[in-house]
Amino acid sequence: MGKKFRELLIERKSEYLKWIPIYCSAIRDYVFFNMQGFNHLRFEINNNPRHPKKAMYKMGLLPLVRPVIHSATKVDEYQRRLSPVGGSRSKVLKEFEYWAITAVVGKQNTKLKVILRRAIGGEKIYFWSVMKLT
């Protein structure tokens, strides 16, 4: 890990830890932020580290996540599927619901997709991932 990567990681994590739940009109519920969502920006679902450039790219989009959640008006995709849990390479699977919402945000009018998820039987919906759309 390079110095730039470590600095960005520390800065974004510090900001992220202060985030409070935000209401999302598209799903008519609050979205919460936990370390699983933050760590997913750094690691693939199988717990393999993302390439540092890809992880930096995703962390660079973090400041736009809350504006997307706040301004999205509809759900673009919905899925219910089994996913590995626990951040380990074990084969522990749990059923989750996933929502994809999009919005154009920021000074450069960037179109982003934000993924939200909730464990089946769980009450809270959490931020899961972010990506830029073209």
PDB file of N, CA, C and O in Angstrom, residues 27-92:
ATOM      1  N   ILE A  27     -36.336   4.299  -1.486  1.00  0.00           N
ATOM      2  CA  ILE A  27     -36.699   3.057  -0.792  1.00  0.00           C
ATOM      3  C   ILE A  27     -37.613   3.317   0.407  1.00  0.00           C
ATOM      4  O   ILE A  27     -38.002   2.376   1.092  1.00  0.00           O
ATOM      5  N   ARG A  28     -37.921   4.584   0.638  1.00  0.00           N
ATOM      6  CA  ARG A  28     -38.808   4.997   1.735  1.00  0.00           C
ATOM      7  C   ARG A  28     -38.341   4.455   3.083  1.00  0.00           C
ATOM      8  O   ARG A  28     -39.116   3.920   3.863  1.00  0.00           O
ATOM      9  N   ASP A  29     -37.051   4.596   3.334  1.00  0.00           N
ATOM     10  CA  ASP A  29     -36.479   4.120   4.597  1.00  0.00           C
ATOM     11  C   ASP A  29     -35.132   4.820   4.817  1.00  0.00           C
ATOM     12  O   ASP A  29     -34.601   5.448   3.903  1.00  0.00           O
ATOM     13  N   TYR A  30     -34.624   4.664   6.029  1.00  0.00           N
ATOM     14  CA  TYR A  30     -33.310   5.211   6.347  1.00  0.00           C
ATOM     15  C   TYR A  30     -32.219   4.249   5.923  1.00  0.00           C
ATOM     16  O   TYR A  30     -32.389   3.032   5.974  1.00  0.00           O
ATOM     17  N   VAL A  31     -31.095   4.808   5.513  1.00  0.00           N
ATOM     18  CA  VAL A  31     -29.914   4.038   5.156  1.00  0.00           C
ATOM     19  C   VAL A  31     -28.873   4.288   6.240  1.00  0.00           C
ATOM     20  O   VAL A  31     -28.600   5.435   6.604  1.00  0.00           O
ATOM     21  N   PHE A  32     -28.298   3.197   6.741  1.00  0.00           N
ATOM     22  CA  PHE A  32     -27.291   3.259   7.789  1.00  0.00           C
ATOM     23  C   PHE A  32     -25.923   2.955   7.187  1.00  0.00           C
ATOM     24  O   PHE A  32     -25.821   2.418   6.081  1.00  0.00           O
ATOM     25  N   PHE A  33     -24.886   3.277   7.931  1.00  0.00           N
ATOM     26  CA  PHE A  33     -23.521   3.102   7.451  1.00  0.00           C
ATOM     27  C   PHE A  33     -22.742   2.299   8.482  1.00  0.00           C
ATOM     28  O   PHE A  33     -22.650   2.701   9.635  1.00  0.00           O
ATOM     29  N   ASN A  34     -22.198   1.151   8.055  1.00  0.00           N
ATOM     30  CA  ASN A  34     -21.391   0.338   8.959  1.00  0.00           C
ATOM     31  C   ASN A  34     -20.048   0.034   8.296  1.00  0.00           C
ATOM     32  O   ASN A  34     -19.814   0.371   7.134  1.00  0.00           O
ATOM     33  N   MET A  35     -19.186  -0.626   9.035  1.00  0.00           N
ATOM     34  CA  MET A  35     -17.857  -0.904   8.503  1.00  0.00           C
ATOM     35  C   MET A  35     -17.880  -1.960   7.404  1.00  0.00           C
ATOM     36  O   MET A  35     -16.967  -2.023   6.593  1.00  0.00           O
ATOM     37  N   GLN A  36     -18.925  -2.769   7.338  1.00  0.00           N
ATOM     38  CA  GLN A  36     -19.000  -3.739   6.245  1.00  0.00           C
ATOM     39  C   GLN A  36     -19.059  -3.018   4.907  1.00  0.00           C
ATOM     40  O   GLN A  36     -18.416  -3.414   3.946  1.00  0.00           O
ATOM     41  N   GLY A  37     -19.859  -1.939   4.841  1.00  0.00           N
ATOM     42  CA  GLY A  37     -19.937  -1.165   3.609  1.00  0.00           C
ATOM     43  C   GLY A  37     -18.612  -0.501   3.270  1.00  0.00           C
ATOM     44  O   GLY A  37     -18.162  -0.525   2.123  1.00  0.00           O
ATOM     45  N   PHE A  38     -17.967   0.080   4.265  1.00  0.00           N
ATOM     46  CA  PHE A  38     -16.678   0.728   4.025  1.00  0.00           C
ATOM     47  C   PHE A  38     -15.642  -0.302   3.575  1.00  0.00           C
ATOM     48  O   PHE A  38     -14.913  -0.083   2.608  1.00  0.00           O
ATOM     49  N   ASN A  39     -15.603  -1.430   4.279  1.00  0.00           N
ATOM     50  CA  ASN A  39     -14.616  -2.457   3.933  1.00  0.00           C
ATOM     51  C   ASN A  39     -14.862  -3.055   2.552  1.00  0.00           C
ATOM     52  O   ASN A  39     -13.913  -3.495   1.897  1.00  0.00           O
ATOM     53  N   HIS A  40     -16.120  -3.066   2.112  1.00  0.00           N
ATOM     54  CA  HIS A  40     -16.412  -3.599   0.776  1.00  0.00           C
ATOM     55  C   HIS A  40     -15.779  -2.728  -0.317  1.00  0.00           C
ATOM     56  O   HIS A  40     -15.535  -3.207  -1.429  1.00  0.00           O
ATOM     57  N   LEU A  41     -15.485  -1.482  -0.023  1.00  0.00           N
ATOM     58  CA  LEU A  41     -14.803  -0.621  -0.991  1.00  0.00           C
ATOM     59  C   LEU A  41     -13.346  -1.049  -1.146  1.00  0.00           C
ATOM     60  O   LEU A  41     -12.726  -0.788  -2.166  1.00  0.00           O
ATOM     61  N   ARG A  42     -12.807  -1.708  -0.139  1.00  0.00           N
ATOM     62  CA  ARG A  42     -11.403  -2.129  -0.145  1.00  0.00           C
ATOM     63  C   ARG A  42     -11.212  -3.595  -0.503  1.00  0.00           C
ATOM     64  O   ARG A  42     -10.120  -3.993  -0.911  1.00  0.00           O
ATOM     65  N   PHE A  43     -12.255  -4.404  -0.277  1.00  0.00           N
ATOM     66  CA  PHE A  43     -12.130  -5.844  -0.482  1.00  0.00           C
ATOM     67  C   PHE A  43     -13.265  -6.361  -1.348  1.00  0.00           C
ATOM     68  O   PHE A  43     -14.391  -5.883  -1.251  1.00  0.00           O
ATOM     69  N   GLU A  44     -12.958  -7.368  -2.155  1.00  0.00           N
ATOM     70  CA  GLU A  44     -13.986  -8.058  -2.924  1.00  0.00           C
ATOM     71  C   GLU A  44     -14.844  -8.882  -1.960  1.00  0.00           C
ATOM     72  O   GLU A  44     -14.473  -9.066  -0.801  1.00  0.00           O
ATOM     73  N   ILE A  45     -15.951  -9.408  -2.443  1.00  0.00           N
ATOM     74  CA  ILE A  45     -16.868 -10.175  -1.609  1.00  0.00           C
ATOM     75  C   ILE A  45     -16.185 -11.420  -1.029  1.00  0.00           C
ATOM     76  O   ILE A  45     -16.520 -11.887   0.047  1.00  0.00           O
ATOM     77  N   ASN A  46     -15.161 -11.953  -1.714  1.00  0.00           N
ATOM     78  CA  ASN A  46     -14.445 -13.143  -1.230  1.00  0.00           C
ATOM     79  C   ASN A  46     -13.284 -12.780  -0.307  1.00  0.00           C
ATOM     80  O   ASN A  46     -12.449 -13.619   0.006  1.00  0.00           O
ATOM     81  N   ASN A  47     -13.223 -11.524   0.109  1.00  0.00           N
ATOM     82  CA  ASN A  47     -12.219 -11.004   1.034  1.00  0.00           C
ATOM     83  C   ASN A  47     -10.848 -10.796   0.398  1.00  0.00           C
ATOM     84  O   ASN A  47      -9.884 -10.510   1.084  1.00  0.00           O
ATOM     85  N   ASN A  48     -10.748 -10.925  -0.918  1.00  0.00           N
ATOM     86  CA  ASN A  48      -9.498 -10.575  -1.593  1.00  0.00           C
ATOM     87  C   ASN A  48      -9.423  -9.062  -1.686  1.00  0.00           C
ATOM     88  O   ASN A  48     -10.423  -8.410  -2.026  1.00  0.00           O
ATOM     89  N   PRO A  49      -8.251  -8.477  -1.415  1.00  0.00           N
ATOM     90  CA  PRO A  49      -8.138  -7.013  -1.516  1.00  0.00           C
ATOM     91  C   PRO A  49      -8.370  -6.555  -2.950  1.00  0.00           C
ATOM     92  O   PRO A  49      -7.947  -7.207  -3.899  1.00  0.00           O
ATOM     93  N   ARG A  50      -9.074  -5.441  -3.092  1.00  0.00           N
ATOM     94  CA  ARG A  50      -9.205  -4.824  -4.413  1.00  0.00           C
ATOM     95  C   ARG A  50      -7.844  -4.233  -4.778  1.00  0.00           C
ATOM     96  O   ARG A  50      -7.046  -3.897  -3.908  1.00  0.00           O
ATOM     97  N   HIS A  51      -7.599  -4.096  -6.055  1.00  0.00           N
ATOM     98  CA  HIS A  51      -6.383  -3.409  -6.497  1.00  0.00           C
ATOM     99  C   HIS A  51      -6.391  -2.013  -5.866  1.00  0.00           C
ATOM    100  O   HIS A  51      -7.439  -1.357  -5.830  1.00  0.00           O
ATOM    101  N   PRO A  52      -5.256  -1.539  -5.343  1.00  0.00           N
ATOM    102  CA  PRO A  52      -5.245  -0.226  -4.670  1.00  0.00           C
ATOM    103  C   PRO A  52      -5.838   0.909  -5.502  1.00  0.00           C
ATOM    104  O   PRO A  52      -6.531   1.763  -4.972  1.00  0.00           O
ATOM    105  N   LYS A  53      -5.610   0.899  -6.821  1.00  0.00           N
ATOM    106  CA  LYS A  53      -6.182   1.960  -7.665  1.00  0.00           C
ATOM    107  C   LYS A  53      -7.704   1.893  -7.669  1.00  0.00           C
ATOM    108  O   LYS A  53      -8.384   2.913  -7.624  1.00  0.00           O
ATOM    109  N   LYS A  54      -8.257   0.684  -7.730  1.00  0.00           N
ATOM    110  CA  LYS A  54      -9.717   0.513  -7.717  1.00  0.00           C
ATOM    111  C   LYS A  54     -10.289   0.916  -6.358  1.00  0.00           C
ATOM    112  O   LYS A  54     -11.325   1.580  -6.293  1.00  0.00           O
ATOM    113  N   ALA A  55      -9.606   0.530  -5.285  1.00  0.00           N
ATOM    114  CA  ALA A  55     -10.060   0.894  -3.937  1.00  0.00           C
ATOM    115  C   ALA A  55     -10.004   2.417  -3.751  1.00  0.00           C
ATOM    116  O   ALA A  55     -10.930   3.014  -3.196  1.00  0.00           O
ATOM    117  N   MET A  56      -8.931   3.052  -4.235  1.00  0.00           N
ATOM    118  CA  MET A  56      -8.820   4.513  -4.137  1.00  0.00           C
ATOM    119  C   MET A  56      -9.931   5.187  -4.940  1.00  0.00           C
ATOM    120  O   MET A  56     -10.508   6.179  -4.504  1.00  0.00           O
ATOM    121  N   TYR A  57     -10.220   4.638  -6.102  1.00  0.00           N
ATOM    122  CA  TYR A  57     -11.282   5.167  -6.947  1.00  0.00           C
ATOM    123  C   TYR A  57     -12.615   5.129  -6.191  1.00  0.00           C
ATOM    124  O   TYR A  57     -13.341   6.111  -6.129  1.00  0.00           O
ATOM    125  N   LYS A  58     -12.934   3.981  -5.596  1.00  0.00           N
ATOM    126  CA  LYS A  58     -14.197   3.844  -4.866  1.00  0.00           C
ATOM    127  C   LYS A  58     -14.227   4.761  -3.641  1.00  0.00           C
ATOM    128  O   LYS A  58     -15.243   5.385  -3.362  1.00  0.00           O
ATOM    129  N   MET A  59     -13.124   4.838  -2.918  1.00  0.00           N
ATOM    130  CA  MET A  59     -13.083   5.725  -1.750  1.00  0.00           C
ATOM    131  C   MET A  59     -13.189   7.190  -2.176  1.00  0.00           C
ATOM    132  O   MET A  59     -13.729   8.008  -1.443  1.00  0.00           O
ATOM    133  N   GLY A  60     -12.683   7.498  -3.355  1.00  0.00           N
ATOM    134  CA  GLY A  60     -12.791   8.853  -3.876  1.00  0.00           C
ATOM    135  C   GLY A  60     -14.230   9.255  -4.151  1.00  0.00           C
ATOM    136  O   GLY A  60     -14.574  10.440  -4.121  1.00  0.00           O
ATOM    137  N   LEU A  61     -15.092   8.270  -4.407  1.00  0.00           N
ATOM    138  CA  LEU A  61     -16.509   8.542  -4.663  1.00  0.00           C
ATOM    139  C   LEU A  61     -17.329   8.687  -3.373  1.00  0.00           C
ATOM    140  O   LEU A  61     -18.469   9.148  -3.421  1.00  0.00           O
ATOM    141  N   LEU A  62     -16.753   8.295  -2.246  1.00  0.00           N
ATOM    142  CA  LEU A  62     -17.509   8.309  -0.982  1.00  0.00           C
ATOM    143  C   LEU A  62     -18.202   9.637  -0.661  1.00  0.00           C
ATOM    144  O   LEU A  62     -19.349   9.624  -0.218  1.00  0.00           O
ATOM    145  N   PRO A  63     -17.560  10.796  -0.864  1.00  0.00           N
ATOM    146  CA  PRO A  63     -18.258  12.047  -0.528  1.00  0.00           C
ATOM    147  C   PRO A  63     -19.562  12.257  -1.308  1.00  0.00           C
ATOM    148  O   PRO A  63     -20.401  13.065  -0.904  1.00  0.00           O
ATOM    149  N   LEU A  64     -19.746  11.533  -2.415  1.00  0.00           N
ATOM    150  CA  LEU A  64     -20.952  11.689  -3.222  1.00  0.00           C
ATOM    151  C   LEU A  64     -22.045  10.681  -2.868  1.00  0.00           C
ATOM    152  O   LEU A  64     -23.159  10.781  -3.385  1.00  0.00           O
ATOM    153  N   VAL A  65     -21.735   9.728  -2.000  1.00  0.00           N
ATOM    154  CA  VAL A  65     -22.697   8.680  -1.648  1.00  0.00           C
ATOM    155  C   VAL A  65     -23.936   9.250  -0.968  1.00  0.00           C
ATOM    156  O   VAL A  65     -25.071   8.940  -1.352  1.00  0.00           O
ATOM    157  N   ARG A  66     -23.749  10.077   0.036  1.00  0.00           N
ATOM    158  CA  ARG A  66     -24.905  10.626   0.762  1.00  0.00           C
ATOM    159  C   ARG A  66     -25.785  11.483  -0.157  1.00  0.00           C
ATOM    160  O   ARG A  66     -27.006  11.354  -0.111  1.00  0.00           O
ATOM    161  N   PRO A  67     -25.210  12.339  -1.020  1.00  0.00           N
ATOM    162  CA  PRO A  67     -26.071  13.075  -1.956  1.00  0.00           C
ATOM    163  C   PRO A  67     -26.874  12.156  -2.880  1.00  0.00           C
ATOM    164  O   PRO A  67     -28.031  12.457  -3.199  1.00  0.00           O
ATOM    165  N   VAL A  68     -26.304  11.038  -3.309  1.00  0.00           N
ATOM    166  CA  VAL A  68     -27.045  10.095  -4.154  1.00  0.00           C
ATOM    167  C   VAL A  68     -28.211   9.520  -3.361  1.00  0.00           C
ATOM    168  O   VAL A  68     -29.349   9.489  -3.836  1.00  0.00           O
ATOM    169  N   ILE A  69     -27.948   9.060  -2.153  1.00  0.00           N
ATOM    170  CA  ILE A  69     -28.998   8.467  -1.319  1.00  0.00           C
ATOM    171  C   ILE A  69     -30.107   9.489  -1.068  1.00  0.00           C
ATOM    172  O   ILE A  69     -31.287   9.165  -1.135  1.00  0.00           O
ATOM    173  N   HIS A  70     -29.718  10.713  -0.809  1.00  0.00           N
ATOM    174  CA  HIS A  70     -30.681  11.769  -0.515  1.00  0.00           C
ATOM    175  C   HIS A  70     -31.531  12.140  -1.728  1.00  0.00           C
ATOM    176  O   HIS A  70     -32.727  12.405  -1.604  1.00  0.00           O
ATOM    177  N   SER A  71     -30.921  12.154  -2.918  1.00  0.00           N
ATOM    178  CA  SER A  71     -31.642  12.682  -4.085  1.00  0.00           C
ATOM    179  C   SER A  71     -32.252  11.627  -5.004  1.00  0.00           C
ATOM    180  O   SER A  71     -33.056  11.977  -5.865  1.00  0.00           O
ATOM    181  N   ALA A  72     -31.904  10.359  -4.836  1.00  0.00           N
ATOM    182  CA  ALA A  72     -32.483   9.314  -5.702  1.00  0.00           C
ATOM    183  C   ALA A  72     -33.996   9.251  -5.501  1.00  0.00           C
ATOM    184  O   ALA A  72     -34.483   9.329  -4.374  1.00  0.00           O
ATOM    185  N   THR A  73     -34.726   9.118  -6.597  1.00  0.00           N
ATOM    186  CA  THR A  73     -36.191   9.126  -6.516  1.00  0.00           C
ATOM    187  C   THR A  73     -36.822   7.769  -6.805  1.00  0.00           C
ATOM    188  O   THR A  73     -38.013   7.586  -6.576  1.00  0.00           O
ATOM    189  N   LYS A  74     -36.010   6.848  -7.353  1.00  0.00           N
ATOM    190  CA  LYS A  74     -36.572   5.527  -7.655  1.00  0.00           C
ATOM    191  C   LYS A  74     -35.491   4.469  -7.508  1.00  0.00           C
ATOM    192  O   LYS A  74     -34.298   4.756  -7.544  1.00  0.00           O
ATOM    193  N   VAL A  75     -35.949   3.222  -7.382  1.00  0.00           N
ATOM    194  CA  VAL A  75     -35.042   2.084  -7.333  1.00  0.00           C
ATOM    195  C   VAL A  75     -34.821   1.620  -8.763  1.00  0.00           C
ATOM    196  O   VAL A  75     -35.779   1.360  -9.496  1.00  0.00           O
ATOM    197  N   ASP A  76     -33.579   1.541  -9.178  1.00  0.00           N
ATOM    198  CA  ASP A  76     -33.253   1.118 -10.543  1.00  0.00           C
ATOM    199  C   ASP A  76     -33.157  -0.396 -10.669  1.00  0.00           C
ATOM    200  O   ASP A  76     -33.446  -0.944 -11.730  1.00  0.00           O
ATOM    201  N   GLU A  77     -32.721  -1.057  -9.619  1.00  0.00           N
ATOM    202  CA  GLU A  77     -32.614  -2.519  -9.622  1.00  0.00           C
ATOM    203  C   GLU A  77     -32.908  -3.029  -8.227  1.00  0.00           C
ATOM    204  O   GLU A  77     -32.601  -2.362  -7.237  1.00  0.00           O
ATOM    205  N   TYR A  78     -33.480  -4.213  -8.162  1.00  0.00           N
ATOM    206  CA  TYR A  78     -33.716  -4.886  -6.883  1.00  0.00           C
ATOM    207  C   TYR A  78     -33.386  -6.360  -7.064  1.00  0.00           C
ATOM    208  O   TYR A  78     -33.764  -6.958  -8.071  1.00  0.00           O
ATOM    209  N   GLN A  79     -32.659  -6.919  -6.110  1.00  0.00           N
ATOM    210  CA  GLN A  79     -32.312  -8.354  -6.154  1.00  0.00           C
ATOM    211  C   GLN A  79     -32.413  -8.924  -4.752  1.00  0.00           C
ATOM    212  O   GLN A  79     -32.201  -8.219  -3.767  1.00  0.00           O
ATOM    213  N   ARG A  80     -32.669 -10.193  -4.729  1.00  0.00           N
ATOM    214  CA  ARG A  80     -32.636 -10.946  -3.476  1.00  0.00           C
ATOM    215  C   ARG A  80     -31.754 -12.151  -3.782  1.00  0.00           C
ATOM    216  O   ARG A  80     -32.039 -12.910  -4.716  1.00  0.00           O
ATOM    217  N   ARG A  81     -30.639 -12.302  -3.033  1.00  0.00           N
ATOM    218  CA  ARG A  81     -29.729 -13.410  -3.337  1.00  0.00           C
ATOM    219  C   ARG A  81     -28.906 -13.807  -2.117  1.00  0.00           C
ATOM    220  O   ARG A  81     -28.799 -13.069  -1.151  1.00  0.00           O
ATOM    221  N   LEU A  82     -28.296 -14.993  -2.238  1.00  0.00           N
ATOM    222  CA  LEU A  82     -27.383 -15.473  -1.204  1.00  0.00           C
ATOM    223  C   LEU A  82     -26.017 -14.845  -1.423  1.00  0.00           C
ATOM    224  O   LEU A  82     -25.530 -14.785  -2.555  1.00  0.00           O
ATOM    225  N   SER A  83     -25.410 -14.372  -0.330  1.00  0.00           N
ATOM    226  CA  SER A  83     -24.079 -13.779  -0.398  1.00  0.00           C
ATOM    227  C   SER A  83     -23.253 -14.261   0.773  1.00  0.00           C
ATOM    228  O   SER A  83     -23.790 -14.506   1.855  1.00  0.00           O
ATOM    229  N   PRO A  84     -21.932 -14.370   0.576  1.00  0.00           N
ATOM    230  CA  PRO A  84     -21.065 -14.756   1.693  1.00  0.00           C
ATOM    231  C   PRO A  84     -21.044 -13.648   2.747  1.00  0.00           C
ATOM    232  O   PRO A  84     -21.161 -12.470   2.424  1.00  0.00           O
ATOM    233  N   VAL A  85     -20.896 -14.029   4.005  1.00  0.00           N
ATOM    234  CA  VAL A  85     -20.838 -13.043   5.094  1.00  0.00           C
ATOM    235  C   VAL A  85     -19.633 -13.310   5.974  1.00  0.00           C
ATOM    236  O   VAL A  85     -19.038 -14.371   5.940  1.00  0.00           O
ATOM    237  N   GLY A  86     -19.314 -12.322   6.782  1.00  0.00           N
ATOM    238  CA  GLY A  86     -18.279 -12.487   7.795  1.00  0.00           C
ATOM    239  C   GLY A  86     -16.900 -12.067   7.364  1.00  0.00           C
ATOM    240  O   GLY A  86     -15.962 -12.138   8.144  1.00  0.00           O
ATOM    241  N   GLY A  87     -16.749 -11.643   6.119  1.00  0.00           N
ATOM    242  CA  GLY A  87     -15.437 -11.190   5.671  1.00  0.00           C
ATOM    243  C   GLY A  87     -14.390 -12.294   5.672  1.00  0.00           C
ATOM    244  O   GLY A  87     -13.220 -12.041   5.741  1.00  0.00           O
ATOM    245  N   SER A  88     -14.829 -13.527   5.620  1.00  0.00           N
ATOM    246  CA  SER A  88     -13.867 -14.628   5.615  1.00  0.00           C
ATOM    247  C   SER A  88     -14.014 -15.406   4.314  1.00  0.00           C
ATOM    248  O   SER A  88     -14.924 -15.180   3.535  1.00  0.00           O
ATOM    249  N   ARG A  89     -13.140 -16.344   4.127  1.00  0.00           N
ATOM    250  CA  ARG A  89     -13.213 -17.178   2.933  1.00  0.00           C
ATOM    251  C   ARG A  89     -14.108 -18.399   3.171  1.00  0.00           C
ATOM    252  O   ARG A  89     -14.200 -19.272   2.336  1.00  0.00           O
ATOM    253  N   SER A  90     -14.725 -18.447   4.333  1.00  0.00           N
ATOM    254  CA  SER A  90     -15.609 -19.574   4.625  1.00  0.00           C
ATOM    255  C   SER A  90     -16.843 -19.499   3.733  1.00  0.00           C
ATOM    256  O   SER A  90     -17.135 -18.476   3.134  1.00  0.00           O
ATOM    257  N   LYS A  91     -17.556 -20.580   3.658  1.00  0.00           N
ATOM    258  CA  LYS A  91     -18.709 -20.661   2.774  1.00  0.00           C
ATOM    259  C   LYS A  91     -20.010 -20.330   3.509  1.00  0.00           C
ATOM    260  O   LYS A  91     -21.042 -20.912   3.224  1.00  0.00           O
ATOM    261  N   VAL A  92     -19.954 -19.409   4.464  1.00  0.00           N
ATOM    262  CA  VAL A  92     -21.159 -19.007   5.182  1.00  0.00           C
ATOM    263  C   VAL A  92     -21.952 -18.081   4.274  1.00  0.00           C
ATOM    264  O   VAL A  92     -21.454 -17.039   3.842  1.00  0.00           O
TER     265      VAL A  92
END
